[in-house]
mmCIF file of C-alpha atoms and ligand atoms in Angstrom:
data_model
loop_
_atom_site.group_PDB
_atom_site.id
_atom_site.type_symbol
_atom_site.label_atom_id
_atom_site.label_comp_id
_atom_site.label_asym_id
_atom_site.label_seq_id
_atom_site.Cartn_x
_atom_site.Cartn_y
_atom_site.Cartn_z
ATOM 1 C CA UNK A 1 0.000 0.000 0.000
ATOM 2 C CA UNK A 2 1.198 3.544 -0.766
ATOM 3 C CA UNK A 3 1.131 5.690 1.723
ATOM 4 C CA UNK A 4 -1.970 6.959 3.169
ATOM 5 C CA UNK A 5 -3.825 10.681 2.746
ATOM 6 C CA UNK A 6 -4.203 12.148 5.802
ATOM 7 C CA UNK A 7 -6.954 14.541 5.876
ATOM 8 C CA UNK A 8 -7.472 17.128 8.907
ATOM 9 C CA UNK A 9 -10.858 18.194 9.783
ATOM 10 C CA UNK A 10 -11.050 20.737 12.106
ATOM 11 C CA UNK A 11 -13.384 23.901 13.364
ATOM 12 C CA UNK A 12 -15.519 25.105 16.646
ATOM 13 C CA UNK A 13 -17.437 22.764 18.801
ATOM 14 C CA UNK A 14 -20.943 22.096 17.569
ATOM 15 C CA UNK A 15 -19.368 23.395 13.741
ATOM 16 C CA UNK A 16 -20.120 20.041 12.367
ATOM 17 C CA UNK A 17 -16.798 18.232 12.170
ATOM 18 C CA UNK A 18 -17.836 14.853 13.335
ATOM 19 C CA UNK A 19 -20.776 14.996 10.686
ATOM 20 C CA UNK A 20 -19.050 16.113 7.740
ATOM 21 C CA UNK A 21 -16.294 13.143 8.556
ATOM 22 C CA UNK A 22 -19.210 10.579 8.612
ATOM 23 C CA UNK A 23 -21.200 11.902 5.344
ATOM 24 C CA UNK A 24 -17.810 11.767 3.220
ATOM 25 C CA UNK A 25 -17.139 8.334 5.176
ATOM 26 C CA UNK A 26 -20.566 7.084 4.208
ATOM 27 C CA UNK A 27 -19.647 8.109 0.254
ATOM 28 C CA UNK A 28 -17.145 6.083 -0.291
ATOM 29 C CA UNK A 29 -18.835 2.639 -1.070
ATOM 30 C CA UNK A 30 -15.846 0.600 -0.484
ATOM 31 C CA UNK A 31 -14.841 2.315 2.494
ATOM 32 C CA UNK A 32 -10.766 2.501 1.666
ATOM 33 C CA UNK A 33 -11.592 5.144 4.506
ATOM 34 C CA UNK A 34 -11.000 5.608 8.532
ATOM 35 C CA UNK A 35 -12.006 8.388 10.545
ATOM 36 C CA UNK A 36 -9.676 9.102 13.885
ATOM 37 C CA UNK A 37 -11.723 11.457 16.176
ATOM 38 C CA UNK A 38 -9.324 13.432 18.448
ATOM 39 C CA UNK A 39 -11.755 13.425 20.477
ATOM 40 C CA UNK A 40 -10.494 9.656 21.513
ATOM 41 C CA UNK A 41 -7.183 10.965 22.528
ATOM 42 C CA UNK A 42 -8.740 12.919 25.603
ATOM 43 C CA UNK A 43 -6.370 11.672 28.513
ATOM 44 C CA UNK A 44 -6.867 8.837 30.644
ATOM 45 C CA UNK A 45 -8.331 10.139 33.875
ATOM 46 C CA UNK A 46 -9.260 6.830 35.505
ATOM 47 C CA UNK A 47 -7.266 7.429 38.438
ATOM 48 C CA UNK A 48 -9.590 10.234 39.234
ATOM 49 C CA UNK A 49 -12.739 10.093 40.564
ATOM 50 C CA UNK A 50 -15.795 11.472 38.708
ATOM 51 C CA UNK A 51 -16.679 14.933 40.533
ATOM 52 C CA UNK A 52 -12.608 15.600 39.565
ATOM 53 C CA UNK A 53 -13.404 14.536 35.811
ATOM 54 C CA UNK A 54 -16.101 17.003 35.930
ATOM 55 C CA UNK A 55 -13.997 19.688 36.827
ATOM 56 C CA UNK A 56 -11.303 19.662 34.325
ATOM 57 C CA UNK A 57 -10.938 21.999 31.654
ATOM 58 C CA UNK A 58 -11.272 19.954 28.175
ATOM 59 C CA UNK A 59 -10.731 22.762 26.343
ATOM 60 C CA UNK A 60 -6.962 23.025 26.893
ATOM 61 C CA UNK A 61 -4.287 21.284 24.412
ATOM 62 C CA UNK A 62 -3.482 19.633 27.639
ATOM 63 C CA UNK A 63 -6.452 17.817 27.526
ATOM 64 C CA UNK A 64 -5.690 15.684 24.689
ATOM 65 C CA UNK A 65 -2.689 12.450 24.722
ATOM 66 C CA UNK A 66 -1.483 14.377 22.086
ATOM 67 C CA UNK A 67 1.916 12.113 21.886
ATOM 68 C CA UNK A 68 -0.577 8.607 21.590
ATOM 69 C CA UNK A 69 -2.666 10.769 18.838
ATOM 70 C CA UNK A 70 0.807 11.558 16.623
ATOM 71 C CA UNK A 71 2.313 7.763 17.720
ATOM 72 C CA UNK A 72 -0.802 6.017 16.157
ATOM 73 C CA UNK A 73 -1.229 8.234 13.226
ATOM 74 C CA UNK A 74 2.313 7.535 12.135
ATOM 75 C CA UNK A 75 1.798 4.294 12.716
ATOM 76 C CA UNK A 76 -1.388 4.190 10.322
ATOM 77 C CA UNK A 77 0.544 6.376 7.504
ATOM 78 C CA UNK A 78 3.215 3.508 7.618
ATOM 79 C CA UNK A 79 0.999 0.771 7.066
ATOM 80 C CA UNK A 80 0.334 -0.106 10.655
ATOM 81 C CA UNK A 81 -2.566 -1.126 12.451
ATOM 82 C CA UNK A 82 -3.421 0.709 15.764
ATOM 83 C CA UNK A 83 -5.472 0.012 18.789
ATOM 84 C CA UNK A 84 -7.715 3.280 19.401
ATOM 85 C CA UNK A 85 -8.934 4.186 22.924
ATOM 86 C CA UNK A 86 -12.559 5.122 23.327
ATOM 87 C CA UNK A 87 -14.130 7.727 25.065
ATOM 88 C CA UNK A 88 -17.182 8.087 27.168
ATOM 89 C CA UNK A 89 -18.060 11.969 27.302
ATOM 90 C CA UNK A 90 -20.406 11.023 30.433
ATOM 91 C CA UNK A 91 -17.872 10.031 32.596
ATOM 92 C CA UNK A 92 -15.096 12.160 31.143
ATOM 93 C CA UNK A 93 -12.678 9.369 30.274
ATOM 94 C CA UNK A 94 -11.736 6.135 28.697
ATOM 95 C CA UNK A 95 -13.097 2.990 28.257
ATOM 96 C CA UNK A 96 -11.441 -0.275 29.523
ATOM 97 C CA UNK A 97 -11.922 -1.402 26.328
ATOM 98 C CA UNK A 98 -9.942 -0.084 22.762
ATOM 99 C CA UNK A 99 -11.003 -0.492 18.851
ATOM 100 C CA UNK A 100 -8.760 -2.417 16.523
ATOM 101 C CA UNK A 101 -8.014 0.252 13.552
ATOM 102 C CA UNK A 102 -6.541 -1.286 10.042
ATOM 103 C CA UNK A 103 -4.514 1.436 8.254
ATOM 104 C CA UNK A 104 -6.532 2.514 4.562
ATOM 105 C CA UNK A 105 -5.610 4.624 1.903
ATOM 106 C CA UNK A 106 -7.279 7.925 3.473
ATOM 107 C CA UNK A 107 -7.330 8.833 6.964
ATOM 108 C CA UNK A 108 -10.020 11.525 8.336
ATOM 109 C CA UNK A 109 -8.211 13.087 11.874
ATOM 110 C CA UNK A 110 -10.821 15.570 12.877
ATOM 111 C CA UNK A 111 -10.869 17.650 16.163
ATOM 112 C CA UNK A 112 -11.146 21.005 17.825
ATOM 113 C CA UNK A 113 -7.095 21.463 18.550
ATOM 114 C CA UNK A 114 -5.778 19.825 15.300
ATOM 115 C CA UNK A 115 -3.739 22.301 14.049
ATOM 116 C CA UNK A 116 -2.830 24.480 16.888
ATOM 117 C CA UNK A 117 0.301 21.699 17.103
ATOM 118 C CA UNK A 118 3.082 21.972 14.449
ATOM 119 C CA UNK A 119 3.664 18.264 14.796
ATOM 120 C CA UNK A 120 0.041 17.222 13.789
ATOM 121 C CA UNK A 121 -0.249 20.047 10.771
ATOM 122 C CA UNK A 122 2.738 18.613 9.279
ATOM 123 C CA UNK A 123 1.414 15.050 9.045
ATOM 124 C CA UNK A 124 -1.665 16.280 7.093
ATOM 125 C CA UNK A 125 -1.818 16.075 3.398
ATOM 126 C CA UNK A 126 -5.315 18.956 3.214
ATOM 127 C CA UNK A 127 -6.386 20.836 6.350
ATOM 128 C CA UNK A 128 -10.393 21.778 6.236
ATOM 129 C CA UNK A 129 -11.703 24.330 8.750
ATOM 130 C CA UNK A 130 -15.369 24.009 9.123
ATOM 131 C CA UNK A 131 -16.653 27.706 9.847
ATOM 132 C CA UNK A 132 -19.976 28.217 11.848
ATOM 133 C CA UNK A 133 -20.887 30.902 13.786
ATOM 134 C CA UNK A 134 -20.854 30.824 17.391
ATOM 135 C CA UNK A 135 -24.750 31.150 17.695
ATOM 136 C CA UNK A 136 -25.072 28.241 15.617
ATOM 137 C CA UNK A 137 -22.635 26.229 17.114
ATOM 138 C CA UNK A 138 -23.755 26.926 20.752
ATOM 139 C CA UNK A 139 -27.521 25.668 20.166
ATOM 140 C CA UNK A 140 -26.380 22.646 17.823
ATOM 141 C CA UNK A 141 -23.745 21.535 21.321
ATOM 142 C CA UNK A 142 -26.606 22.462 23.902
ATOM 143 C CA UNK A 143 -28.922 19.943 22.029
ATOM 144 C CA UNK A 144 -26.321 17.275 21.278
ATOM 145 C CA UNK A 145 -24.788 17.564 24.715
ATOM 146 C CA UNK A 146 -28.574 16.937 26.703
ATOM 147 C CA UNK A 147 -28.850 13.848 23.974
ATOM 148 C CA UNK A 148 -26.101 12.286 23.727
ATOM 149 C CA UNK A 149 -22.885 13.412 26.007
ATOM 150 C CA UNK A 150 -25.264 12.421 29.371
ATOM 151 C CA UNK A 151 -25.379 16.984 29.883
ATOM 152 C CA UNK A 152 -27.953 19.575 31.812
ATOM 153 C CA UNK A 153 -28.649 22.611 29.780
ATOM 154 C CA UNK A 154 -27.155 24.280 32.728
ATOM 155 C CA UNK A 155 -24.513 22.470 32.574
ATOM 156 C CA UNK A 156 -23.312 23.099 29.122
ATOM 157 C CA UNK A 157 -23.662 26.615 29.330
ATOM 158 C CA UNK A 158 -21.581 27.180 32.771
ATOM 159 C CA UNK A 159 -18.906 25.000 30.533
ATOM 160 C CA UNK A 160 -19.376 26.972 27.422
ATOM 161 C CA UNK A 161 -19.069 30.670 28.972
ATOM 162 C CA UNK A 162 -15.794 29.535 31.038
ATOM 163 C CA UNK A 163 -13.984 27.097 29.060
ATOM 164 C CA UNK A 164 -15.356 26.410 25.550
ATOM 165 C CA UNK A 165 -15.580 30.234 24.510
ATOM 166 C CA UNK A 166 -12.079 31.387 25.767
ATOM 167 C CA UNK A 167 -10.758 28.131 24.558
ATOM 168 C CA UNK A 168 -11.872 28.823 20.502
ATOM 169 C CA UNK A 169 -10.832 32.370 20.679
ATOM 170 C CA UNK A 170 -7.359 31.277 22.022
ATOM 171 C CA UNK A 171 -6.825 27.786 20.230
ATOM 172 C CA UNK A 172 -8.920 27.440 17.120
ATOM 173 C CA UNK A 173 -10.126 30.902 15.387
ATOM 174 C CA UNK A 174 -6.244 31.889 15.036
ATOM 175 C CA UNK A 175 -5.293 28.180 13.597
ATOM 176 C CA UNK A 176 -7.797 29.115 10.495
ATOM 177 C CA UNK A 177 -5.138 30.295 8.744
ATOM 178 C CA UNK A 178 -3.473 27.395 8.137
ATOM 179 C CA UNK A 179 -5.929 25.688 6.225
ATOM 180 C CA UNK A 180 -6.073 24.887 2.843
ATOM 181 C CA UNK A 181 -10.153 24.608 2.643
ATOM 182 C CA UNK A 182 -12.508 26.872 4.473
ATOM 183 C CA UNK A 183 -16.363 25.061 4.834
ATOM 184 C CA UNK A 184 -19.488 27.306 5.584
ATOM 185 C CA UNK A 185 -22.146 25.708 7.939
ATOM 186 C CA UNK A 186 -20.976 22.324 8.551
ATOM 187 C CA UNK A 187 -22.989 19.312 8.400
ATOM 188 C CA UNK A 188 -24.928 19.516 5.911
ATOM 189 C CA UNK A 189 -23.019 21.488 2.840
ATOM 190 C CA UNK A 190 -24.122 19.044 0.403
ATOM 191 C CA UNK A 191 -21.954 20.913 -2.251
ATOM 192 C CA UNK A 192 -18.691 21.112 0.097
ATOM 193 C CA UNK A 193 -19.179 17.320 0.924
ATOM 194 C CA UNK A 194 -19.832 16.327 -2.584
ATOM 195 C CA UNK A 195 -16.504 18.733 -3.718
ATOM 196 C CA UNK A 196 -14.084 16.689 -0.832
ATOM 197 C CA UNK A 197 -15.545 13.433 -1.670
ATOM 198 C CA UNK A 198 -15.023 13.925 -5.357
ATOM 199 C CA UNK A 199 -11.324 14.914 -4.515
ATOM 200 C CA UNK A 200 -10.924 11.642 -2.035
ATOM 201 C CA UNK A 201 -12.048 9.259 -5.013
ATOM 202 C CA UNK A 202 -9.816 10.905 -7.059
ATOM 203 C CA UNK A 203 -7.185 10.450 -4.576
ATOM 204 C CA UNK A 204 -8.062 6.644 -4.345
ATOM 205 C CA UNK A 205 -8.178 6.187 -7.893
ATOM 206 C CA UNK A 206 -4.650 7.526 -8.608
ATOM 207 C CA UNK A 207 -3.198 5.450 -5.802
ATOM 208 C CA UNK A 208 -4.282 2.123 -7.394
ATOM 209 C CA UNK A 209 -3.269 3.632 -10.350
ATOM 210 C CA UNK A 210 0.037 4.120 -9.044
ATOM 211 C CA UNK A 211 0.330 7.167 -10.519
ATOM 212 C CA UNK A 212 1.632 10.502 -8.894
ATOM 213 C CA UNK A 213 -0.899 11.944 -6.714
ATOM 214 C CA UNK A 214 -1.470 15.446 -6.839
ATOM 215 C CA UNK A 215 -3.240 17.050 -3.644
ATOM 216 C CA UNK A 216 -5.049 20.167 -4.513
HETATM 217 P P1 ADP B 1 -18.652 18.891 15.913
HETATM 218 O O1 ADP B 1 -18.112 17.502 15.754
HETATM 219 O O2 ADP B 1 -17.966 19.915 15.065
HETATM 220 O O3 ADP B 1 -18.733 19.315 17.349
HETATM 221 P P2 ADP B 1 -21.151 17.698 15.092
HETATM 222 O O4 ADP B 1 -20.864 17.167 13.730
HETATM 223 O O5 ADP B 1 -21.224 16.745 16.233
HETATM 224 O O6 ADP B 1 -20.152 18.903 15.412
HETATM 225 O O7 ADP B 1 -22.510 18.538 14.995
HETATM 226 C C1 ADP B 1 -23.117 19.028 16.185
HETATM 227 C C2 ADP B 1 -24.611 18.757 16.122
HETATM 228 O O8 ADP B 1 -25.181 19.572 15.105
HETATM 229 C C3 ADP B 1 -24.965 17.317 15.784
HETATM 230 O O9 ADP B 1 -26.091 16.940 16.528
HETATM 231 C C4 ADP B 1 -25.272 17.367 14.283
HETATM 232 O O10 ADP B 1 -26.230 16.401 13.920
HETATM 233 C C5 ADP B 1 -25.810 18.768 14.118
HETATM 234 N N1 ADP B 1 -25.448 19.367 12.829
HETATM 235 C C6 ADP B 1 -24.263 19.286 12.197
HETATM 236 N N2 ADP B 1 -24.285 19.987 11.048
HETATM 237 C C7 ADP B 1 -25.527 20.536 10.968
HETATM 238 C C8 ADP B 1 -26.181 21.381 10.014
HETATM 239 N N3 ADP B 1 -25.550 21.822 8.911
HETATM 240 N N4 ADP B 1 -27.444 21.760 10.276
HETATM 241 C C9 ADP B 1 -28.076 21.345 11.376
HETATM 242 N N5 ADP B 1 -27.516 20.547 12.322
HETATM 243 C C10 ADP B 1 -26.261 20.148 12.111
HETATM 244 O O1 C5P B 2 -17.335 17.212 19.069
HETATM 245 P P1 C5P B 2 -16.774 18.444 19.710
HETATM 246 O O2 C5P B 2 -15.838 19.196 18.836
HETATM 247 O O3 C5P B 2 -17.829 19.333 20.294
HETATM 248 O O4 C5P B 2 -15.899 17.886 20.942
HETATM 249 C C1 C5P B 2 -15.041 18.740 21.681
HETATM 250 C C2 C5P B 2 -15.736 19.273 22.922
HETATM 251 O O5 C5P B 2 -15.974 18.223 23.850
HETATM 252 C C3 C5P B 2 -14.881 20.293 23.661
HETATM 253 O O6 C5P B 2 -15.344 21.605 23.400
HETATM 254 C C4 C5P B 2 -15.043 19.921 25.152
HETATM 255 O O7 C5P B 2 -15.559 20.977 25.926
HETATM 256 C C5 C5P B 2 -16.043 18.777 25.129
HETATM 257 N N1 C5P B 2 -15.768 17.761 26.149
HETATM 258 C C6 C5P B 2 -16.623 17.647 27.231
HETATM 259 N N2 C5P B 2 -16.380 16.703 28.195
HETATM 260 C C7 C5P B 2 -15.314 15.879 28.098
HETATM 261 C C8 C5P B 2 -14.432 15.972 27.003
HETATM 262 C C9 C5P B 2 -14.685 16.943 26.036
HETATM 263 O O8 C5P B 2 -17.614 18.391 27.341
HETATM 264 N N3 C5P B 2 -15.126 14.973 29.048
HETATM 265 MG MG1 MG B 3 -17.386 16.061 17.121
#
């Protein structure tokens, strides 16, 4: 196998990220595709009990195992399989348990603090910033939080006026600038996912080619 695309995704909370990963995962029929959430690189905090969990501050680069996160993506871009912790947002840590990830042709990293390190940016092949306002974003995270990240609408807003906001002002509005795609909106840009999953085939089908593969 040549050696894999590795595709950044990156933007505000509640921008659409996660869902713009899936829909271009769920284009590609014969899924030559994995998507790495940084998300699963939050640190291990089992050694701490729950009402400390709550009280961290996961909007911080030193949140995230960044070192695991770069260790297992090289290992993916050299043909390597990886073992992938999982997270459980309502507890604030990891699993016991980890998912067995085969290396493919493209790789999907997407996450809040992708780029702010010089480390991961130069491991990506194309860096997307998905751009949604902060009014947007806010109301998509209060009702995804309640659903499905175990949340109180209190809760998420205490978290988003002290943490979240600062955090994207400091660590992920600035980082814009070094990507290579900006995306409007999120989720459901039919014409941006349609444009990036046009380009990934393309990718693919120059790789079995063998031919030289030309990135944007
Ligand atoms: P992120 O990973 O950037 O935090 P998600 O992809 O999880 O964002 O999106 C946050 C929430 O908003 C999810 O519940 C998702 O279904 C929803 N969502 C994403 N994109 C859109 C969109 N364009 N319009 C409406 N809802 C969206
Ligand atoms: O998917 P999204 O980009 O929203 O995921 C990142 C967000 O997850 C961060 O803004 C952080 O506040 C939140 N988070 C959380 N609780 C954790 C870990 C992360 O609310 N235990
Ligand atoms: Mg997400």
């Amino acid at each position: 196998m040549s050696k894999p695309i590795l595709i950044g995704i990156t933007g505000g909370t509640g921008s659409g990220k996660s869902t713009i990963a899936k829909a271009i995962f769920e284009c590609l029929p014969e899924k030559n595709i994995t998507i790495i959430e940084q998300d699963s690189y939050y640190k291990n905090q089992n050694h701490m009990t729950l009402e400390e969990r709550v009280r961290i501050n996961y909007d911080h680069p030193l949140a995230f195992d960044t070192e695991l996160l770069i260790s297992h993506l090289k290992d993916l871009l050299s043909g390597k399989s990886i073992q992938k912790p999982i997270y459980n947002f309502s507890i604030h840590t990891r699993e016991q348990e980890t998912v067995l990830v085969e290396p493919k042709d493209i790789i999907i990293l997407e996450g809040i603090m992708i780029l702010d390190d010089e480390r991961l940016r130069d491991l990506m092949d194309i860096k997307i910033f998905v751009d949604t306002d902060a009014d947007v974003r806010i109301i998509r995270r209060i009702l995804r939080d309640i659903k499905e990240r175990g949340r109180t609408l209190d809760s998420v807003i205490e978290q988003y006026l002290n943490t979240v906001r600062p955090a994207h002002q400091q660590f992920i509005e600035p980082y814009k600038k070094y990507a290579d795609i900006i995306i409007p909106e999120g989720g459901y840009n039919k014409v941006a996912i349609d444009i990036m999953v046009a380009k990934v085939k393309s990718i693919i089908y120059e790789k079995q080619k063998g031919g030289i593969i030309n990135i944007l």
